[in-house]
Amino acid sequence: MRVLIADDEPLARDRIATLLAEIGGTEVVAMASDGREAIVLCEERQAECVLLDISMPVMDGLEVARHLSSLLQPPAVVFCTAYDDHALAAFEASAVDYLVKPVRKERLAAALDRARRFTGERFREVAEHLPNQQRRTHICARIRGNLKLVPVDEVLYFLAEDKYVVVHWTGGEVLIEESLRALEDEFSEKFVRIHRNCLLAIERIGGLQRVPDGRVFADVRGASAPLEVSRRNLPALRKLVREI
Amino acid sequence: MRPRDEDSWLPQFCTVPVALSTMMLAQVVLVFVYIAPTGRWLASPITLAVGTVFTQWVCVCNLALLCAARSWLRRMPTALAATLGLGAIACVSAAGGLIAVWFDAILALHAIPDGTDPLSFALSIAGMAVLVGAAAFRYYYVTAQWRRGVAANARAQFDALQARIRPHFLFNSMNTIAGLIRTRPADAEAAVEDLSDLFRAALRDDERPSTLEDEIDLVSRYLSIERLRLGERLRVHIEIDPLQPREMPSLLLQPLVENAVLHGIQPLQRGGEIRIAIKQIDAAVRIEIHNPRLPIGPASRGSGTALDNVRRRLDFHYGGSAHMEVDRGPDYYRVIIMLPAP
């Protein structure tokens, strides 16, 4: 089985690798030291099982698991944590396992056995029950089957088009299959609704301007063209701009 | 910060125990006046009975007023609240006195000697009520102070318990040691020694204060364990003046350094440097802990508890003469502690 080890502590990674070698039957295809790297490497190296530390910089293990669940062939995820985390209670009865550090060899072997019997369907089911009150740090898009991670801090605005939402960010544009409504709820602290089809990053608002025909546009720092503000959202936006 | 209800020195006047004890106090004063050898007004058992009705009635009116005014009074400074409270008691009691004179005349009770000037009667009633009220206020105030002292003591003990090392740290360290044992046995041995020292300090249950030197020692033991765990992501720069030996509460610095590691260094992909500077300024000591942190991002969870804990323990041990200052910069975090001259 192709295994990926994700942990920000070098000694913790080495120890798991040593244990895996002793257990046998697995191949460590990559080691990641933060959450984002874990997702990228997992996809690139086609890992079948990810041993995932919960507390990692850039993106924590729980968010990594959420993003991994959207892969076409999600890997089996086994969480590792130093101390019982209430966030993991939901996982106890699921196909996805979790281990406490220092990990015991027998316990790790049992988790790998479970991982071999794991199917992606089950994971997606479980991932839906992951605590998601926490804001994501990255938006996950799929481009020709590959995962693309866009840091939320670099998103300029979300534009709804037909049944997709286009994410305009500093590095270009990507399509995601999420509703603008859900994005608005999740990122209400960072984004503001300026039009029925548009959420704008508050930090990127450059100013408001009225054109001769009466319509109002918002300048977006980092974008080439201003965005139209609907009559309905104008008062709230004006208030926000004054407060900045 | 708004004062919490139970912290106020003003009791809940509407509750049975407070109302009952206040009425008892008023009755005691009444009987006192009755048995006093120069008693003028309360000449007979009948007038004592009428006087009791009157006194308790005034007492209940005062209680009701204080009960209603309590939510305003408790937000005021103690002296102002007490003055206003006594003023209210004086007004209510004087009004009660005037009404009593009037009733006495209409019902021809003759409990009040004929020819008594209503105004002077009202004023002496008000005066007595204010004196009794002042005594009661003083009593409530002292009880509240005593209760607060007991609570602070319990809190300090609890805080000292809480300052003990977090379970995460124990298990992470055990994991580190498990990883080191085979490949770097000497480092594993050193880590076990450091961990033992930390837990010896944390599990110590006597009340003896620690010393500054020991505290610094614990911090460096803690950091050497974390350096093993985080590798080159954790860099440490320590600058310590030659210090005069002095006592200080135990495990006061380690939680702050642990904060710097957990909320500062650990979330940073490439890590960073923790700077600790300890300076002797005359007889006082200035301790500064500086760490970089994520420029944007969630307010670090849990760091507030450790800070509050340290702040309360400083207050408890130094009675307000130690200072803690927290500087939250855009991409750094700095805590400065000033320990007063011993």
Coordinates of C-alpha atoms in Angstrom, one line a residue:
Chain A
M1 CA 0.0 0.0 0.0
R2 CA 1.3 3.5 -0.9
V3 CA 1.5 5.5 2.3
L4 CA 2.0 9.2 2.8
I5 CA 3.2 10.5 6.2
A6 CA 2.1 14.1 7.1
D7 CA 3.5 15.6 10.3
D8 CA 5.3 18.8 11.0
E9 CA 7.7 17.2 13.4
P10 CA 10.7 15.5 11.7
L11 CA 11.2 13.0 14.6
A12 CA 7.5 12.0 14.5
R13 CA 7.7 11.4 10.8
D14 CA 10.8 9.3 11.1
R15 CA 9.4 7.2 13.9
I16 CA 6.2 6.4 11.9
A17 CA 8.4 5.5 8.9
T18 CA 10.5 3.2 11.1
L19 CA 7.4 1.5 12.4
L20 CA 6.0 1.1 8.9
A21 CA 9.2 -0.5 7.7
E22 CA 9.0 -3.0 10.6
I23 CA 5.4 -3.8 9.9
G24 CA 6.1 -4.3 6.2
G25 CA 3.6 -4.4 3.3
T26 CA 3.7 -0.6 2.8
E27 CA 5.7 1.8 0.8
V28 CA 6.2 5.4 2.0
V29 CA 5.7 7.4 -1.1
A30 CA 6.1 10.9 0.5
M31 CA 6.5 12.8 3.7
A32 CA 4.8 16.1 4.1
S33 CA 5.5 18.7 6.8
D34 CA 2.4 20.8 6.4
G35 CA -1.2 20.4 5.4
R36 CA -1.0 21.9 2.0
E37 CA 2.0 19.9 1.1
A38 CA 0.1 16.8 2.2
I39 CA -2.7 17.4 -0.3
V40 CA -0.3 18.2 -3.2
L41 CA 1.9 15.2 -2.5
C42 CA -1.0 12.8 -1.9
E43 CA -2.4 13.6 -5.3
E44 CA 1.0 13.6 -7.1
R45 CA 2.2 10.3 -5.6
Q46 CA -1.2 8.6 -5.7
A47 CA -1.1 7.7 -2.0
E48 CA -3.6 5.1 -0.9
C49 CA -3.3 5.9 2.8
V50 CA -2.4 9.1 4.6
L51 CA -1.2 9.1 8.1
L52 CA -2.2 12.6 9.1
D53 CA -1.2 14.7 12.1
I54 CA -3.9 17.0 13.3
S55 CA -2.0 20.1 14.3
M56 CA 0.1 21.3 11.4
P57 CA 1.0 24.7 10.1
V58 CA -0.7 26.3 7.0
M59 CA -3.6 23.9 7.1
D60 CA -4.6 21.5 9.9
G61 CA -5.3 17.8 9.5
L62 CA -9.1 18.2 9.7
E63 CA -9.1 20.6 6.8
V64 CA -6.7 18.4 4.8
A65 CA -9.1 15.5 5.3
R66 CA -12.0 17.6 4.0
H67 CA -10.1 18.5 0.8
L68 CA -8.9 14.9 0.3
S69 CA -12.4 13.6 0.4
S70 CA -13.1 15.5 -2.8
L71 CA -10.4 13.7 -4.7
L72 CA -11.7 11.2 -7.4
Q73 CA -10.0 8.4 -5.5
P74 CA -9.7 9.6 -2.0
P75 CA -7.0 7.9 0.1
A76 CA -7.7 6.2 3.5
V77 CA -7.0 8.7 6.2
V78 CA -5.6 7.7 9.6
F79 CA -5.4 10.6 12.0
C80 CA -2.6 10.9 14.5
T81 CA -2.8 13.1 17.5
A82 CA -0.8 13.6 20.7
Y83 CA -3.8 13.9 22.9
D84 CA -7.4 12.9 22.6
D85 CA -9.1 15.5 20.6
H86 CA -12.8 15.9 20.9
A87 CA -13.0 16.9 17.3
L88 CA -12.1 13.3 16.5
A89 CA -14.9 11.7 18.4
A90 CA -16.9 11.5 15.2
F91 CA -14.3 9.3 13.7
E92 CA -14.1 6.7 16.4
A93 CA -16.8 4.4 14.9
S94 CA -15.9 5.1 11.3
A95 CA -13.8 3.3 8.7
V96 CA -11.2 6.0 9.1
D97 CA -9.1 5.3 12.1
Y98 CA -7.2 7.5 14.5
L99 CA -4.1 6.9 16.5
V100 CA -2.7 8.6 19.6
K101 CA 1.0 9.4 19.8
P102 CA 3.3 7.8 20.7
V103 CA 1.8 5.3 18.2
R104 CA 2.1 1.6 19.1
K105 CA 3.3 -0.7 16.4
E106 CA 0.3 -3.1 16.8
R107 CA -2.1 -0.3 16.8
L108 CA -0.6 1.1 13.6
A109 CA -0.7 -2.3 11.9
A110 CA -4.4 -2.6 12.8
A111 CA -5.1 0.9 11.4
L112 CA -3.3 -0.1 8.1
D113 CA -5.5 -3.3 7.9
R114 CA -8.6 -1.1 8.2
A115 CA -7.2 1.2 5.6
R116 CA -6.8 -1.6 3.1
R117 CA -10.5 -2.4 3.5
F118 CA -11.4 1.2 3.1
T119 CA -13.5 2.6 0.3
G120 CA -13.8 6.1 -0.9
E121 CA -17.5 6.2 -0.5
R122 CA -17.3 5.6 3.1
F123 CA -14.8 8.4 3.5
R124 CA -16.9 10.9 1.7
E125 CA -19.8 10.1 4.1
V126 CA -17.5 10.5 7.1
A127 CA -16.0 13.7 5.8
E128 CA -19.4 15.3 5.6
H129 CA -19.7 14.9 9.3
L130 CA -16.3 16.5 10.0
P131 CA -16.7 19.5 12.2
N132 CA -16.9 22.3 9.6
Q133 CA -17.7 25.2 11.8
Q134 CA -14.1 26.2 11.2
R135 CA -13.4 28.4 8.2
R136 CA -11.3 26.7 5.5
T137 CA -7.9 28.3 4.8
H138 CA -8.0 27.1 1.2
I139 CA -10.5 26.7 -1.5
C140 CA -10.2 23.4 -3.4
A141 CA -10.8 23.3 -7.1
R142 CA -10.4 20.5 -9.6
I143 CA -8.7 21.3 -12.9
R144 CA -8.8 18.4 -15.4
G145 CA -9.0 16.0 -12.5
N146 CA -6.2 17.6 -10.6
L147 CA -6.6 19.4 -7.3
K148 CA -5.9 23.1 -7.2
L149 CA -5.6 24.7 -3.8
V150 CA -6.3 28.5 -3.6
P151 CA -5.5 30.2 -0.4
V152 CA -8.6 32.1 0.7
D153 CA -6.5 35.2 1.6
E154 CA -5.6 35.5 -2.1
V155 CA -9.1 35.3 -3.4
L156 CA -10.3 38.7 -4.9
Y157 CA -13.9 37.7 -5.5
F158 CA -16.3 34.9 -6.2
L159 CA -18.6 35.2 -9.2
A160 CA -21.5 32.9 -9.7
E161 CA -22.0 31.8 -13.3
D162 CA -24.7 29.3 -14.2
K163 CA -24.2 26.3 -11.9
Y164 CA -20.6 27.1 -11.1
V165 CA -18.8 29.7 -9.0
V166 CA -15.7 31.3 -10.6
V167 CA -13.0 32.0 -8.1
H168 CA -11.0 35.1 -9.2
W169 CA -7.7 35.1 -7.3
T170 CA -4.3 36.6 -7.6
G171 CA -3.1 33.6 -9.6
G172 CA -6.0 33.5 -12.1
E173 CA -9.4 32.0 -12.2
V174 CA -10.8 28.6 -11.2
L175 CA -14.2 27.0 -11.3
I176 CA -15.7 25.4 -8.2
E177 CA -18.9 23.5 -7.6
E178 CA -20.1 25.3 -4.4
S179 CA -22.9 27.7 -3.9
L180 CA -22.3 31.4 -3.4
R181 CA -24.7 31.2 -0.4
A182 CA -22.5 28.6 1.4
L183 CA -19.3 30.5 0.6
E184 CA -21.0 33.7 2.0
D185 CA -21.9 31.9 5.2
E186 CA -18.5 30.4 5.7
F187 CA -16.4 33.5 4.9
S188 CA -18.7 36.2 6.2
E189 CA -15.9 37.8 8.0
K190 CA -13.8 38.3 4.9
F191 CA -16.2 38.6 2.1
V192 CA -19.1 40.9 1.4
R193 CA -22.0 40.4 -1.0
I194 CA -22.0 43.2 -3.5
H195 CA -24.4 41.7 -6.1
R196 CA -26.7 38.7 -6.4
N197 CA -23.9 36.9 -8.2
C198 CA -20.8 38.3 -6.5
L199 CA -18.9 38.1 -3.2
L200 CA -16.0 40.5 -2.9
A201 CA -13.0 40.2 -0.5
I202 CA -13.4 43.1 2.0
E203 CA -9.6 43.6 2.1
R204 CA -9.5 44.1 -1.7
I205 CA -12.1 46.9 -1.9
G206 CA -10.4 49.9 -3.5
G207 CA -13.4 52.3 -3.4
L208 CA -16.8 52.9 -4.8
Q209 CA -17.6 55.0 -7.9
R210 CA -20.8 56.1 -9.5
V211 CA -21.0 56.2 -13.4
P212 CA -23.2 58.7 -15.2
D213 CA -26.1 56.3 -15.7
G214 CA -26.4 55.9 -11.9
R215 CA -24.9 52.5 -11.5
V216 CA -22.3 52.0 -8.8
F217 CA -19.0 50.1 -9.3
A218 CA -16.5 48.8 -6.7
D219 CA -12.8 49.0 -7.5
V220 CA -11.0 45.8 -6.7
R221 CA -7.4 46.0 -5.8
G222 CA -5.5 43.5 -7.9
A223 CA -8.3 43.0 -10.5
S224 CA -8.4 44.7 -13.9
A225 CA -12.0 45.8 -14.0
P226 CA -14.4 47.1 -11.4
L227 CA -17.4 45.1 -10.3
E228 CA -21.0 46.3 -10.4
V229 CA -22.7 46.8 -7.1
S230 CA -26.4 46.1 -7.0
R231 CA -28.9 48.6 -5.5
R232 CA -29.9 46.2 -2.9
N233 CA -26.4 45.6 -1.5
L234 CA -25.2 49.2 -1.9
P235 CA -26.2 50.6 1.6
A236 CA -24.5 47.9 3.5
L237 CA -21.4 48.1 1.3
R238 CA -21.3 51.9 1.8
K239 CA -21.4 51.5 5.5
L240 CA -18.6 48.9 5.4
V241 CA -16.4 51.1 3.2
R242 CA -16.8 54.0 5.6
E243 CA -15.7 51.7 8.4
I244 CA -12.5 50.5 6.7
Chain B
M1 CA -15.0 44.9 32.8
R2 CA -18.4 44.9 34.3
P3 CA -18.5 43.7 37.8
R4 CA -20.0 40.3 38.2
D5 CA -23.1 40.2 40.3
E6 CA -21.8 37.9 43.0
D7 CA -18.6 40.1 43.4
S8 CA -20.6 43.1 44.6
W9 CA -20.4 43.9 48.3
L10 CA -24.1 44.8 48.2
P11 CA -26.1 41.8 49.3
Q12 CA -29.3 40.7 47.5
F13 CA -31.7 42.7 49.7
C14 CA -34.8 40.8 48.4
T15 CA -33.6 37.4 49.6
V16 CA -35.1 36.1 52.8
P17 CA -31.8 35.7 54.8
V18 CA -30.7 39.3 54.1
A19 CA -34.2 40.8 54.7
L20 CA -34.7 38.8 57.8
S21 CA -31.4 39.7 59.3
T22 CA -31.9 43.4 58.5
M23 CA -35.4 43.3 60.2
M24 CA -33.9 41.6 63.2
L25 CA -31.3 44.3 63.4
A26 CA -34.0 47.0 63.3
Q27 CA -35.9 45.2 66.0
V28 CA -32.8 45.0 68.2
V29 CA -32.3 48.8 67.9
L30 CA -36.0 49.3 68.8
V31 CA -35.8 47.1 71.9
F32 CA -32.6 48.8 72.8
V33 CA -34.4 52.2 72.7
Y34 CA -37.3 50.6 74.7
I35 CA -35.2 49.4 77.6
A36 CA -32.9 52.4 77.7
P37 CA -33.4 54.2 81.0
T38 CA -34.2 57.6 79.4
G39 CA -36.8 56.2 77.0
R40 CA -39.2 58.9 76.0
W41 CA -41.3 57.5 73.2
L42 CA -41.6 53.9 74.0
A43 CA -43.1 54.1 77.4
S44 CA -45.4 51.1 77.4
P45 CA -45.6 47.6 75.9
I46 CA -48.4 48.9 73.6
T47 CA -46.2 51.6 72.2
L48 CA -43.5 49.0 71.8
A49 CA -45.9 47.0 69.7
V50 CA -47.0 50.0 67.6
G51 CA -43.3 51.0 67.3
T52 CA -42.5 47.5 66.1
V53 CA -45.1 47.7 63.3
F54 CA -43.8 51.1 62.4
T55 CA -40.1 50.1 62.4
Q56 CA -40.6 46.9 60.4
W57 CA -42.7 48.8 57.9
V58 CA -39.9 51.4 57.4
C59 CA -37.4 48.6 57.3
V60 CA -39.3 46.8 54.5
C61 CA -39.7 50.0 52.5
N62 CA -36.0 50.6 52.7
L63 CA -35.2 47.0 51.7
A64 CA -37.5 47.2 48.8
L65 CA -35.9 50.4 47.6
L66 CA -32.4 49.1 48.0
C67 CA -33.4 45.9 46.3
A68 CA -34.6 47.9 43.3
A69 CA -31.6 50.2 43.2
R70 CA -29.1 47.5 43.7
S71 CA -28.4 46.9 40.0
W72 CA -27.4 50.6 39.7
L73 CA -25.6 50.9 43.0
R74 CA -23.4 47.8 42.4
R75 CA -21.8 49.4 39.3
M76 CA -20.7 52.5 41.2
P77 CA -17.6 52.9 43.3
T78 CA -18.1 51.6 46.8
A79 CA -18.1 55.1 48.6
L80 CA -20.6 56.6 46.2
A81 CA -22.9 53.6 46.4
A82 CA -22.8 53.6 50.2
T83 CA -23.5 57.4 50.3
L84 CA -26.4 57.1 47.9
G85 CA -27.8 54.1 49.7
L86 CA -27.7 55.8 53.0
G87 CA -29.2 58.9 51.5
A88 CA -32.1 56.8 50.2
I89 CA -32.5 55.2 53.6
A90 CA -32.6 58.7 55.2
C91 CA -35.3 59.9 52.8
V92 CA -37.5 56.8 53.1
S93 CA -37.2 56.8 56.9
A94 CA -37.9 60.5 57.3
A95 CA -41.0 60.1 55.1
G96 CA -42.0 57.1 57.2
G97 CA -41.6 59.2 60.3
L98 CA -43.9 61.9 58.9
I99 CA -46.5 59.4 57.9
A100 CA -46.3 57.8 61.4
V101 CA -47.0 61.1 63.1
W102 CA -49.9 61.7 60.8
F103 CA -51.4 58.1 61.5
D104 CA -50.8 58.5 65.2
A105 CA -52.9 61.7 65.2
I106 CA -55.7 60.3 63.0
L107 CA -56.0 57.0 64.9
A108 CA -55.4 58.7 68.2
L109 CA -52.9 56.0 69.2
H110 CA -50.8 58.3 71.3
A111 CA -47.7 56.2 70.7
I112 CA -45.9 59.4 69.9
P113 CA -46.0 61.8 72.9
D114 CA -48.3 64.7 72.2
G115 CA -46.7 67.9 71.1
T116 CA -43.8 66.2 69.3
D117 CA -42.6 68.2 66.4
P118 CA -43.3 66.0 63.3
L119 CA -40.2 67.3 61.5
S120 CA -37.8 66.6 64.4
F121 CA -39.4 63.2 64.9
A122 CA -38.9 62.4 61.2
L123 CA -35.3 63.6 61.4
S124 CA -34.4 61.5 64.4
I125 CA -36.0 58.5 62.8
A126 CA -33.9 59.2 59.7
G127 CA -30.8 59.6 61.8
M128 CA -31.3 56.3 63.6
A129 CA -32.0 54.5 60.3
V130 CA -28.9 56.0 58.7
L131 CA -26.7 54.9 61.7
V132 CA -28.2 51.4 61.6
G133 CA -27.9 51.3 57.8
A134 CA -24.2 52.4 58.0
A135 CA -23.4 49.7 60.4
A136 CA -25.2 47.1 58.2
F137 CA -23.4 48.4 55.1
R138 CA -20.0 48.1 56.9
Y139 CA -20.9 44.6 57.9
Y140 CA -21.8 43.6 54.4
Y141 CA -18.7 45.2 53.0
V142 CA -16.4 43.5 55.4
T143 CA -18.1 40.1 54.7
A144 CA -17.7 40.6 51.0
Q145 CA -14.0 41.5 51.3
W146 CA -13.5 38.4 53.4
R147 CA -15.3 36.3 50.8
R148 CA -13.3 37.8 48.0
G149 CA -10.1 37.0 49.9
V150 CA -11.2 33.4 50.3
A151 CA -12.1 33.2 46.6
A152 CA -8.8 34.7 45.5
N153 CA -6.9 32.2 47.6
A154 CA -8.9 29.3 46.1
R155 CA -8.4 30.8 42.6
A156 CA -4.6 31.1 43.2
Q157 CA -4.4 27.5 44.2
F158 CA -6.5 26.5 41.2
D159 CA -4.3 28.6 38.9
A160 CA -1.2 27.1 40.3
L161 CA -2.6 23.7 39.4
Q162 CA -3.6 24.8 36.0
A163 CA -0.2 26.3 35.2
R164 CA 1.1 22.7 35.3
I165 CA 2.2 21.4 32.1
R166 CA -0.4 20.6 29.4
P167 CA -1.1 17.0 28.5
H168 CA -0.3 17.7 24.9
F169 CA 3.2 18.5 25.9
L170 CA 3.7 15.3 27.8
F171 CA 2.5 13.1 24.9
N172 CA 4.4 15.1 22.2
S173 CA 7.5 14.7 24.3
M174 CA 7.0 11.0 24.8
N175 CA 6.5 10.7 21.1
T176 CA 9.8 12.6 20.5
I177 CA 11.6 10.4 22.9
A178 CA 10.2 7.2 21.4
G179 CA 11.5 8.5 18.0
L180 CA 15.0 9.2 19.4
I181 CA 15.6 6.1 21.5
R182 CA 17.0 3.9 18.7
T183 CA 18.7 6.5 16.5
R184 CA 20.0 9.1 19.0
P185 CA 20.0 7.4 22.4
A186 CA 22.1 10.2 24.1
D187 CA 19.5 12.8 23.0
A188 CA 16.7 10.6 24.2
E189 CA 18.4 10.3 27.6
A190 CA 18.8 14.1 27.9
A191 CA 15.2 14.6 26.9
V192 CA 14.1 12.2 29.7
E193 CA 16.2 14.1 32.2
D194 CA 14.7 17.5 31.0
L195 CA 11.2 16.1 31.1
S196 CA 11.7 14.7 34.6
D197 CA 12.9 18.1 35.9
L198 CA 9.9 19.8 34.3
F199 CA 7.4 17.4 35.9
R200 CA 9.2 17.5 39.2
A201 CA 8.5 21.2 39.2
A202 CA 5.0 20.8 37.9
L203 CA 4.0 18.1 40.3
R204 CA 5.5 19.6 43.4
D205 CA 2.7 20.2 45.8
D206 CA 4.3 22.4 48.5
E207 CA 3.6 26.1 48.5
R208 CA 7.2 27.2 48.5
P209 CA 8.0 29.8 45.9
S210 CA 10.6 29.0 43.3
T211 CA 13.6 31.1 42.4
L212 CA 14.2 33.2 39.3
E213 CA 17.2 31.0 38.6
D214 CA 15.2 27.8 38.8
E215 CA 12.5 29.3 36.6
I216 CA 15.0 30.2 33.9
D217 CA 16.4 26.7 34.2
L218 CA 12.9 25.2 33.6
V219 CA 12.4 27.4 30.6
S220 CA 15.6 26.2 29.0
R221 CA 14.8 22.6 29.7
Y222 CA 11.4 23.1 28.2
L223 CA 12.9 24.7 25.1
S224 CA 15.5 22.0 24.6
I225 CA 12.7 19.4 24.5
E226 CA 10.7 21.5 22.0
R227 CA 13.8 22.0 19.9
L228 CA 14.1 18.3 19.5
R229 CA 10.5 18.1 18.5
L230 CA 10.3 21.0 16.1
G231 CA 13.8 20.7 14.7
E232 CA 15.3 23.7 13.0
R233 CA 11.9 25.5 13.0
L234 CA 12.4 26.5 16.6
R235 CA 15.3 28.9 17.1
V236 CA 15.9 30.5 20.5
H237 CA 17.9 33.5 21.5
I238 CA 18.3 34.0 25.3
E239 CA 19.9 37.1 26.8
I240 CA 20.2 37.1 30.6
D241 CA 21.8 39.8 32.7
P242 CA 23.8 38.8 35.8
L243 CA 20.8 38.6 38.2
Q244 CA 20.5 39.0 41.9
P245 CA 19.0 35.8 43.4
R246 CA 15.3 36.2 44.2
E247 CA 12.2 34.2 44.8
M248 CA 9.2 34.1 42.5
P249 CA 6.1 32.0 41.9
S250 CA 6.9 28.7 40.3
L251 CA 6.0 27.9 36.7
L252 CA 5.3 31.5 35.8
L253 CA 7.6 31.8 32.8
Q254 CA 7.3 28.3 31.3
P255 CA 3.6 28.7 30.3
L256 CA 4.4 32.0 28.6
V257 CA 7.3 30.4 26.6
E258 CA 5.0 27.4 25.9
N259 CA 2.5 29.9 24.4
A260 CA 5.2 31.4 22.3
V261 CA 6.0 28.0 20.9
L262 CA 2.5 26.7 20.4
H263 CA 0.8 29.8 19.1
G264 CA 3.9 31.6 17.6
I265 CA 6.4 29.1 16.2
Q266 CA 4.3 26.0 15.5
P267 CA 1.8 27.5 13.1
L268 CA 4.6 29.0 11.0
Q269 CA 5.7 26.8 8.2
R270 CA 9.3 27.8 8.4
G271 CA 9.3 28.4 12.2
G272 CA 11.0 31.4 13.8
E273 CA 13.0 32.7 16.6
I274 CA 11.9 33.1 20.2
R275 CA 13.8 35.9 22.0
I276 CA 13.9 36.0 25.7
A277 CA 15.6 38.9 27.5
I278 CA 15.9 39.1 31.3
K279 CA 17.3 42.3 32.7
Q280 CA 18.1 43.5 36.2
I281 CA 16.8 47.1 36.6
D282 CA 18.0 48.2 40.0
A283 CA 16.2 45.8 42.3
A284 CA 13.4 45.0 39.8
V285 CA 13.6 42.4 37.0
R286 CA 12.3 42.9 33.5
I287 CA 11.4 39.7 31.5
E288 CA 10.6 40.0 27.9
I289 CA 9.4 37.1 25.7
H290 CA 9.2 37.9 22.0
N291 CA 8.0 35.6 19.3
P292 CA 6.9 35.9 15.6
R293 CA 3.5 34.8 14.6
L294 CA 1.3 34.3 11.6
P295 CA 0.5 37.8 10.2
I296 CA -3.1 37.0 9.6
G297 CA -5.2 34.2 10.9
P298 CA -7.3 33.0 13.7
A299 CA -6.7 34.5 17.1
S300 CA -4.6 31.9 18.8
R301 CA -6.9 29.7 20.8
G302 CA -6.1 29.1 24.4
S303 CA -3.3 31.6 24.8
G304 CA -5.7 33.8 26.7
T305 CA -6.1 31.3 29.5
A306 CA -2.4 31.0 30.1
L307 CA -2.0 34.8 30.1
D308 CA -5.0 35.3 32.5
N309 CA -3.5 32.7 34.7
V310 CA -0.1 34.3 34.8
R311 CA -1.6 37.7 35.4
R312 CA -3.8 36.5 38.3
R313 CA -0.9 34.7 39.9
L314 CA 1.3 37.8 39.6
D315 CA -1.5 39.9 41.2
F316 CA -1.9 37.3 43.9
H317 CA 1.8 37.0 44.7
Y318 CA 2.9 40.6 44.3
G319 CA -0.4 42.4 45.2
G320 CA -0.5 44.6 42.1
S321 CA 3.2 45.7 42.2
A322 CA 4.2 43.4 39.4
H323 CA 3.2 44.3 35.8
M324 CA 2.5 42.3 32.7
E325 CA 2.2 43.9 29.4
V326 CA 1.1 42.2 26.2
D327 CA 2.1 43.7 22.8
R328 CA 0.3 42.1 19.9
G329 CA 2.1 43.3 16.8
P330 CA 1.1 42.6 13.2
D331 CA 3.5 39.7 12.9
Y332 CA 4.9 39.4 16.4
Y333 CA 3.8 38.9 19.9
R334 CA 5.6 40.2 23.0
V335 CA 5.0 39.7 26.7
I336 CA 6.8 41.9 29.2
I337 CA 6.8 41.1 32.9
M338 CA 8.1 43.5 35.5
L339 CA 8.8 41.9 38.9
P340 CA 9.1 44.4 41.6
A341 CA 12.0 44.7 44.0
P342 CA 11.8 41.8 46.5

